[in-house]
mmCIF file of C-alpha atoms in Angstrom:
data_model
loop_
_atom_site.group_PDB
_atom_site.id
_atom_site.type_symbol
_atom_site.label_atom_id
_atom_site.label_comp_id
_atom_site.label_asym_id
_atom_site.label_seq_id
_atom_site.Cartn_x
_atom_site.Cartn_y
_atom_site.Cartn_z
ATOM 1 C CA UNK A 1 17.347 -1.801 -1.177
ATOM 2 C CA UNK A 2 17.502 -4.797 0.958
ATOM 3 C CA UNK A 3 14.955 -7.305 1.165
ATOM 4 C CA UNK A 4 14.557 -9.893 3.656
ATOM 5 C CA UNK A 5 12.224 -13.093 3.451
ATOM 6 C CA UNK A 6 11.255 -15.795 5.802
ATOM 7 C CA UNK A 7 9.664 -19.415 4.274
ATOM 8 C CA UNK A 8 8.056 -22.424 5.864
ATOM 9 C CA UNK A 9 7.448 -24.488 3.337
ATOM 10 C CA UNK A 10 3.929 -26.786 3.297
ATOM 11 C CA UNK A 11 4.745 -29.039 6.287
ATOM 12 C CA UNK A 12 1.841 -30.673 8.547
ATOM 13 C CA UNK A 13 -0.425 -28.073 6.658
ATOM 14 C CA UNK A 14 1.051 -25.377 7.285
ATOM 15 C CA UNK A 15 2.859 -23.275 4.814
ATOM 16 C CA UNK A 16 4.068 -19.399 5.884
ATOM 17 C CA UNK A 17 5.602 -16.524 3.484
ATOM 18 C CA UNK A 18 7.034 -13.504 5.139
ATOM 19 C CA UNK A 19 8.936 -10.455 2.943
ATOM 20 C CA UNK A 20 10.379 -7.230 4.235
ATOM 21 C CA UNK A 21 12.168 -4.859 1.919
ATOM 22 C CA UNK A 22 14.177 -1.860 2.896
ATOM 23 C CA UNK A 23 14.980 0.921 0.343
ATOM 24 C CA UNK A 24 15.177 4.356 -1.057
ATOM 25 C CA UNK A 25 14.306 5.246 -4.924
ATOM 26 C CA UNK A 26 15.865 8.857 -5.806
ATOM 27 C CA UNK A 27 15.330 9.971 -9.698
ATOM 28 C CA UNK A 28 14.451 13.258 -11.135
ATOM 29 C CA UNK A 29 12.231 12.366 -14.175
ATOM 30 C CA UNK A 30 9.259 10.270 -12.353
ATOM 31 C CA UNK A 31 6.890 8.108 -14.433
ATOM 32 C CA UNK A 32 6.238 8.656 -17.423
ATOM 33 C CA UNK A 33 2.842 8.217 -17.314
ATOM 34 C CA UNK A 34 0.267 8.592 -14.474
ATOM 35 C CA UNK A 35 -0.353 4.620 -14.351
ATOM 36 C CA UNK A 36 2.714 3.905 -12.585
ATOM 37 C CA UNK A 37 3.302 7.231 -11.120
ATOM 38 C CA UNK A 38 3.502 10.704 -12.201
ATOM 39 C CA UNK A 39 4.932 12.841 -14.972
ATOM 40 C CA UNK A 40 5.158 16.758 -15.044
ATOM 41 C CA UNK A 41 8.507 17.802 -16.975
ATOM 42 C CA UNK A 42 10.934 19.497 -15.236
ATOM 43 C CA UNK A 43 10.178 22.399 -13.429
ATOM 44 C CA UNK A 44 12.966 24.156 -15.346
ATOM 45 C CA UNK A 45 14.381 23.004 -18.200
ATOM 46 C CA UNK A 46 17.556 24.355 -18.053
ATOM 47 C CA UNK A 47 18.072 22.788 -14.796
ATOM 48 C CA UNK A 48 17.100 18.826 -14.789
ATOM 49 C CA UNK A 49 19.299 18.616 -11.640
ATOM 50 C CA UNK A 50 17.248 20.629 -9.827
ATOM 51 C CA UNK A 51 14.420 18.244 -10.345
ATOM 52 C CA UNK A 52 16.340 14.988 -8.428
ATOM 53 C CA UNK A 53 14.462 13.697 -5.341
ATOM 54 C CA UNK A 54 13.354 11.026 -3.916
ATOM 55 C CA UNK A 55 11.016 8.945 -6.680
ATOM 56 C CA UNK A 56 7.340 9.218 -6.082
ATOM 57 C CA UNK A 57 7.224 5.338 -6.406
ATOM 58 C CA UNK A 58 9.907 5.305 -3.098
ATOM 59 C CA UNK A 59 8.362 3.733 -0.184
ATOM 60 C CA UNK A 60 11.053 3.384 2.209
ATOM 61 C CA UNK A 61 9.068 -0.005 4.372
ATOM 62 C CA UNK A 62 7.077 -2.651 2.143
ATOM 63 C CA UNK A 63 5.770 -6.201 4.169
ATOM 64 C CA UNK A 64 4.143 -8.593 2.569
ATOM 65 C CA UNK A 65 2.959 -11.615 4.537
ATOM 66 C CA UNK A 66 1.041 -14.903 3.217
ATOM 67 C CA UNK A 67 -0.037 -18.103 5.744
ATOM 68 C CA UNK A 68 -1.967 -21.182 4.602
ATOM 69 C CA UNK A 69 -3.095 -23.718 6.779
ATOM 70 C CA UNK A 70 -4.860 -27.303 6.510
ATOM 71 C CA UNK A 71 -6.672 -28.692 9.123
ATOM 72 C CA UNK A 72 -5.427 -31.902 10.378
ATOM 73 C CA UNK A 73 -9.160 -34.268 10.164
ATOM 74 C CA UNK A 74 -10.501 -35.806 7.499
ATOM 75 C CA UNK A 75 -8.995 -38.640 4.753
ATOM 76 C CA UNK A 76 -5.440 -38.760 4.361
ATOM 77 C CA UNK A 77 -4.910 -36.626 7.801
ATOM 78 C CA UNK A 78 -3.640 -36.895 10.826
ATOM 79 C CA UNK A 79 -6.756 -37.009 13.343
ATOM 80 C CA UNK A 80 -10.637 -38.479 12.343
ATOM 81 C CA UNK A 81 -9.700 -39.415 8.936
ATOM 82 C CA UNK A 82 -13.154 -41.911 9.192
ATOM 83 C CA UNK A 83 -16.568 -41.634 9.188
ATOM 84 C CA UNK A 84 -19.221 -39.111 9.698
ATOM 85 C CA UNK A 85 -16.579 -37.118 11.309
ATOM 86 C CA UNK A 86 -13.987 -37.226 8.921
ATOM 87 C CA UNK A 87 -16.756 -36.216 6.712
ATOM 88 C CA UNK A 88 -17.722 -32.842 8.236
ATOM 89 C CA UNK A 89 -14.415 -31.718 9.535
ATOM 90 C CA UNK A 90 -11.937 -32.804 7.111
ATOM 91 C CA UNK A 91 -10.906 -30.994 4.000
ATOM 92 C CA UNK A 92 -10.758 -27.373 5.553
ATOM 93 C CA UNK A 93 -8.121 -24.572 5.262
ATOM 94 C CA UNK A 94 -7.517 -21.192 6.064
ATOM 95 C CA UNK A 95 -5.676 -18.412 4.289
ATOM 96 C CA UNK A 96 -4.502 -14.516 4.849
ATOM 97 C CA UNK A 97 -2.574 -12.112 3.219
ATOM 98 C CA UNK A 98 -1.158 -8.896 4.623
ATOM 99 C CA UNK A 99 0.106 -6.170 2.990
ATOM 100 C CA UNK A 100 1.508 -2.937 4.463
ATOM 101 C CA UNK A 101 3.198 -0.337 2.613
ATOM 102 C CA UNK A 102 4.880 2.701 4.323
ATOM 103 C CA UNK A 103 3.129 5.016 2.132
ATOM 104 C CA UNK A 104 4.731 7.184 -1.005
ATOM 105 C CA UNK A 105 6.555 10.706 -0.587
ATOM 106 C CA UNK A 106 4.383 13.666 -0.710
ATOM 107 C CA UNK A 107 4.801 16.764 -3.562
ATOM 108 C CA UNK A 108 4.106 20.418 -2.520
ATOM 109 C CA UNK A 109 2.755 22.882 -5.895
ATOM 110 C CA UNK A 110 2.594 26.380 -6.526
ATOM 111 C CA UNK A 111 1.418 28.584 -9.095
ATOM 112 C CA UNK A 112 3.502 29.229 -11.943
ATOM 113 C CA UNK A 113 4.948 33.044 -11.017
ATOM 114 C CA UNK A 114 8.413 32.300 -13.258
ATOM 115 C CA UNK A 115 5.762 33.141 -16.039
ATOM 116 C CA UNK A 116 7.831 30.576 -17.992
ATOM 117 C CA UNK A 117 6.996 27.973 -20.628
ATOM 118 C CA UNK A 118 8.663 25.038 -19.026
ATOM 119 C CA UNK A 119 7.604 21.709 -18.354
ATOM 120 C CA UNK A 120 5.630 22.063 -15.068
ATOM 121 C CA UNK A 121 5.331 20.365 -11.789
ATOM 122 C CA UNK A 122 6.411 24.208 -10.257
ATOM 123 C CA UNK A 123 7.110 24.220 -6.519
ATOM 124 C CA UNK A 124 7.333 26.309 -3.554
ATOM 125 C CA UNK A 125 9.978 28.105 -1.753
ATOM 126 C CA UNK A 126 11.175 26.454 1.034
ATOM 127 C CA UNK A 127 10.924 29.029 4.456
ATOM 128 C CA UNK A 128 14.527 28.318 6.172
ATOM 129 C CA UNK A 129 14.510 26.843 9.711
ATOM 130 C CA UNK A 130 10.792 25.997 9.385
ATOM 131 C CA UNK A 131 10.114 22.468 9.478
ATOM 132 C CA UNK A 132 7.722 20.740 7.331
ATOM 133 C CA UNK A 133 7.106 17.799 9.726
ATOM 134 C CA UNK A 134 4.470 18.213 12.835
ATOM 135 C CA UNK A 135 6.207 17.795 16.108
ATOM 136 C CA UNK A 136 4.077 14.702 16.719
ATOM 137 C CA UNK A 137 4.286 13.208 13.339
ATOM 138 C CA UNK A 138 1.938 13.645 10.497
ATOM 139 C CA UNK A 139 -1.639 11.594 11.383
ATOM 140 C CA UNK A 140 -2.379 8.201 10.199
ATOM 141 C CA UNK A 141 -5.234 5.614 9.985
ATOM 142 C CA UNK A 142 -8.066 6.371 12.943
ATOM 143 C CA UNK A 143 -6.211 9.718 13.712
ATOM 144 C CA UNK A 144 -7.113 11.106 10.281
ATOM 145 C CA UNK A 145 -10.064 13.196 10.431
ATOM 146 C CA UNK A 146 -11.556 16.502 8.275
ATOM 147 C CA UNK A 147 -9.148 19.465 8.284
ATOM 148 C CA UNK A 148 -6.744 17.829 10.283
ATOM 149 C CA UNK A 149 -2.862 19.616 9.959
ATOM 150 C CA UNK A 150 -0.860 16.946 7.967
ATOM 151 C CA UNK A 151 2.109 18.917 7.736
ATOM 152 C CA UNK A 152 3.225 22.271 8.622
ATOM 153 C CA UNK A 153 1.680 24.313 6.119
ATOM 154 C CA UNK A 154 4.335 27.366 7.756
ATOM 155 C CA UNK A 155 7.012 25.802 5.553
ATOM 156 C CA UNK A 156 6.609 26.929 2.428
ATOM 157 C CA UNK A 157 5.533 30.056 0.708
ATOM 158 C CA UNK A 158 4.758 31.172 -3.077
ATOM 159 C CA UNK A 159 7.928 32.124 -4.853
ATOM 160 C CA UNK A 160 8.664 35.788 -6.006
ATOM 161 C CA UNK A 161 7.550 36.657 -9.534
ATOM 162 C CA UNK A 162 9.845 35.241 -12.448
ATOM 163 C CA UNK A 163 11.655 32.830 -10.111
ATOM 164 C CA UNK A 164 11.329 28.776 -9.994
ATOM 165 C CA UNK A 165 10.072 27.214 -6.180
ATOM 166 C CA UNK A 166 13.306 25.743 -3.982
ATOM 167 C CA UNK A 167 11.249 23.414 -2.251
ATOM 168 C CA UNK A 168 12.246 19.311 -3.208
ATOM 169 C CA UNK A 169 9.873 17.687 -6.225
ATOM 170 C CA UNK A 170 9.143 15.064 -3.692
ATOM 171 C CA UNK A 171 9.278 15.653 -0.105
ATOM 172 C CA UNK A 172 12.407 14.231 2.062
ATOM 173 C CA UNK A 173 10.926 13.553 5.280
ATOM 174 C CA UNK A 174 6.619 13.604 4.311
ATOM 175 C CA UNK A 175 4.838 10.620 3.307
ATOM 176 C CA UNK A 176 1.040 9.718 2.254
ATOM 177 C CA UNK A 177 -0.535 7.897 4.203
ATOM 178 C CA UNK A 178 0.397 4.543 4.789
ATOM 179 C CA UNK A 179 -1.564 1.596 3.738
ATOM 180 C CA UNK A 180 -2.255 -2.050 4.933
ATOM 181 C CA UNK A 181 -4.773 -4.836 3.740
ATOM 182 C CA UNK A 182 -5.638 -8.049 5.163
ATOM 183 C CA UNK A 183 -7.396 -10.855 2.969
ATOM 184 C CA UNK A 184 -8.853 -13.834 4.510
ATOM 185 C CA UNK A 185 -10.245 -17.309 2.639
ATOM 186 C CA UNK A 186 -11.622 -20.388 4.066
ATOM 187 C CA UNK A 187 -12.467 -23.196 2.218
ATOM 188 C CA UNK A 188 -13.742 -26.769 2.323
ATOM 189 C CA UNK A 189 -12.335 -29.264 0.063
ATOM 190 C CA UNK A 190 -14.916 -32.352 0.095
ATOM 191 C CA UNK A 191 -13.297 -35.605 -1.727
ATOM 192 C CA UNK A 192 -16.115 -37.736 -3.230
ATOM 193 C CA UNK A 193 -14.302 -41.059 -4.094
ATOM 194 C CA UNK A 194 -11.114 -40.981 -5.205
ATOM 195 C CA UNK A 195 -11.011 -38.682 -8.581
ATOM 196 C CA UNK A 196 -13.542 -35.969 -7.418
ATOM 197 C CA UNK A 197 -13.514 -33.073 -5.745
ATOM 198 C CA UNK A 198 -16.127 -30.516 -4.659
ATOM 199 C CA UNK A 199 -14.730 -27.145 -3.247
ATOM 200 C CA UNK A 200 -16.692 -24.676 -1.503
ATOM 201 C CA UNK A 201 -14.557 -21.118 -0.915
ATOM 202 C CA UNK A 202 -15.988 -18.206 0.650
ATOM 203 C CA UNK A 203 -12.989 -14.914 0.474
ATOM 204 C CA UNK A 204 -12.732 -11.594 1.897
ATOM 205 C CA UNK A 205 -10.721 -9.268 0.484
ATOM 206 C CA UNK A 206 -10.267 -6.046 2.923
ATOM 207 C CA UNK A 207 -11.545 -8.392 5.696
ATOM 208 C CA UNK A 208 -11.477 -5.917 8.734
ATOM 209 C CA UNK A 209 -13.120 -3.291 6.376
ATOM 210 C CA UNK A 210 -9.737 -1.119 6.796
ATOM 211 C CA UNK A 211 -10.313 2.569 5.202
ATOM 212 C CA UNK A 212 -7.136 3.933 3.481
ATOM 213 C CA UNK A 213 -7.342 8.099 3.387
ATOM 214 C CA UNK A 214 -6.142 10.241 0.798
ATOM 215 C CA UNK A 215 -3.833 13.166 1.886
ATOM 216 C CA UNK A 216 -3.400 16.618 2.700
ATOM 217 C CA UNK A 217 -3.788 19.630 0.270
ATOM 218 C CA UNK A 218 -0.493 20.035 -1.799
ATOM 219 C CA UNK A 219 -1.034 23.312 -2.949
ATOM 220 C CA UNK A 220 0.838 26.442 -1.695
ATOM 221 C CA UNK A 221 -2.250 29.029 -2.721
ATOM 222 C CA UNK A 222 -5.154 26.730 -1.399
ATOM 223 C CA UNK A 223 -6.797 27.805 2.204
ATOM 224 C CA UNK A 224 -6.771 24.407 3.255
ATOM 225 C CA UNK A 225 -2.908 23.487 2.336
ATOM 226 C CA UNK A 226 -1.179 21.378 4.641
ATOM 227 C CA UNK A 227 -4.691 19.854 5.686
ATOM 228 C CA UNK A 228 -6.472 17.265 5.317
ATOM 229 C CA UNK A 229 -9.831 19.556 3.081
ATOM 230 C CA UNK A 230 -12.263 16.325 3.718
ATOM 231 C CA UNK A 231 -12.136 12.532 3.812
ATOM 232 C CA UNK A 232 -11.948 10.388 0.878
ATOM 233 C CA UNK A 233 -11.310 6.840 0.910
ATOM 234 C CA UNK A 234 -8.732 5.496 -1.987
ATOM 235 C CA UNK A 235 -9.135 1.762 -1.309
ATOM 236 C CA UNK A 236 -11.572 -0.473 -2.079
ATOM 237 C CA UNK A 237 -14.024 -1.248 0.920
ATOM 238 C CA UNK A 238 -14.459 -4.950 2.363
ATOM 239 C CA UNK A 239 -15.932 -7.352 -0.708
ATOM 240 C CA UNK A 240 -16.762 -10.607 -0.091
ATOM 241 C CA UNK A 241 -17.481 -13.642 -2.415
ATOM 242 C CA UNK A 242 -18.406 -17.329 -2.394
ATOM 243 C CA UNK A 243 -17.798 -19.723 -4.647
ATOM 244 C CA UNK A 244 -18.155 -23.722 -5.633
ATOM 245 C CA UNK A 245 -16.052 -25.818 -7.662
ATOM 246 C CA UNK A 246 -16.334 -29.195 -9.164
ATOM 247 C CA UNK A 247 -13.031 -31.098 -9.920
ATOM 248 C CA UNK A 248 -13.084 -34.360 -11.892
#
């Protein structure tokens, strides 16, 4: 991996965070449970080798970007820091947080025709000098829609009876689809003397209402594989809250 990060640190208000990390995860166990990822055995037990792939927690672009930002009015600022005015415009700030994550390798299944008692997670055979990837990319974000072709489904085929899938646990060159966020908080700080404060703080979390999809069919014997069967949302839709806080 290789990770690089930008800082401004607070200065005249503002304070900025950016973080880009570059990086491949290969392993051929997974998670161990389905909280941090996924866990199937190995497809054949005699062969753990056979299993190694990239990780399904690889995501090969991750940004993460924070800003915060003070107006300059009100007490102890740079512009009307008296009266009425300093009153009704000072004390406010602005936050955001983006996320954007280049999405996590994809997994292809078949049905189990080695008739064996491994541990599972039993794959495809790859077809040779078909590829997987769409000549215009797999769709993302607005270009998702029901039973679009997320992958050529041409690719891969169900393995001969009493022989294990070729195909990769984890796709090389297939992702889900990627996701981004963007939270949003404003807030008004108002100083009553010198030892209180009372906050008001209104937050958006998914502010543009952003709709992350889930993917394609990963199963070799389904009609629909390779598609995307019908739209279903995995994040959370735009929530917004207010809130007040007294300091003393």
């Amino acid at each position: 991996a290789a990770q690089f990060t930008v800082e401004h640190r607070m200065k005249q208000g503002l304070a900025v965070l950016f973080a880009y990390t570059f990086s491949k995860a290969l392993d051929n166990v997974g998670e161990m449970t389905s909280v941090a990822g996924s866990y199937t055995g190995f497809q054949d037990v005699y062969c753990p080798r056979c299993d190694k792939s990239r990780s399904d927690q690889d995501e090969t672009h991750v940004v993460r970007w924070s800003m915060n930002y003070e107006l300059p009015f009100g007490p102890h600022k740079q512009f009307l820091n008296h009266g009425f005015a300093a009153v009704a415009l000072g004390g406010w700030a602005a936050s955001t947080v983006y996320t954007f994550d280049s999405g996590r390798p994809l997994s292809v299944s078949a049905t189990n025709n080695s008739h064996s008692f491994s541990g599972g997670g039993y794959r495809p055979n790859v077809v040779p000098g078909i590829s997987p990837k769409l000549p215009g990319g797999s769709p993302h974000g607005s270009h998702i829609h029901a039973g679009a072709t997320y992958f050529n489904p041409a690719a891969f085929v169900q393995p001969a009876n009493f022989t294990f899938g070729n195909a990769s646990r984890y796709l090389a060159n297939i992702n889900n689809p990627y996701n981004w966020n963007l939270d949003a908080m404003l807030e008004k700080n108002q100083y009553i003397g010198e030892r209180y404060v009372l906050t008001f703080r209104g937050e958006a979390f998914n502010a543009l209402n952003n709709v992350i999809f889930s993917g394609p069919t990963t199963s070799v014997s389904s009609a629909t594989f390779g598609k995307i069967a019908s739209l279903s949302q995995t994040n959370t839709p735009r929530n917004i809250q207010v809130s007040a806080r007294f300091t003393f």
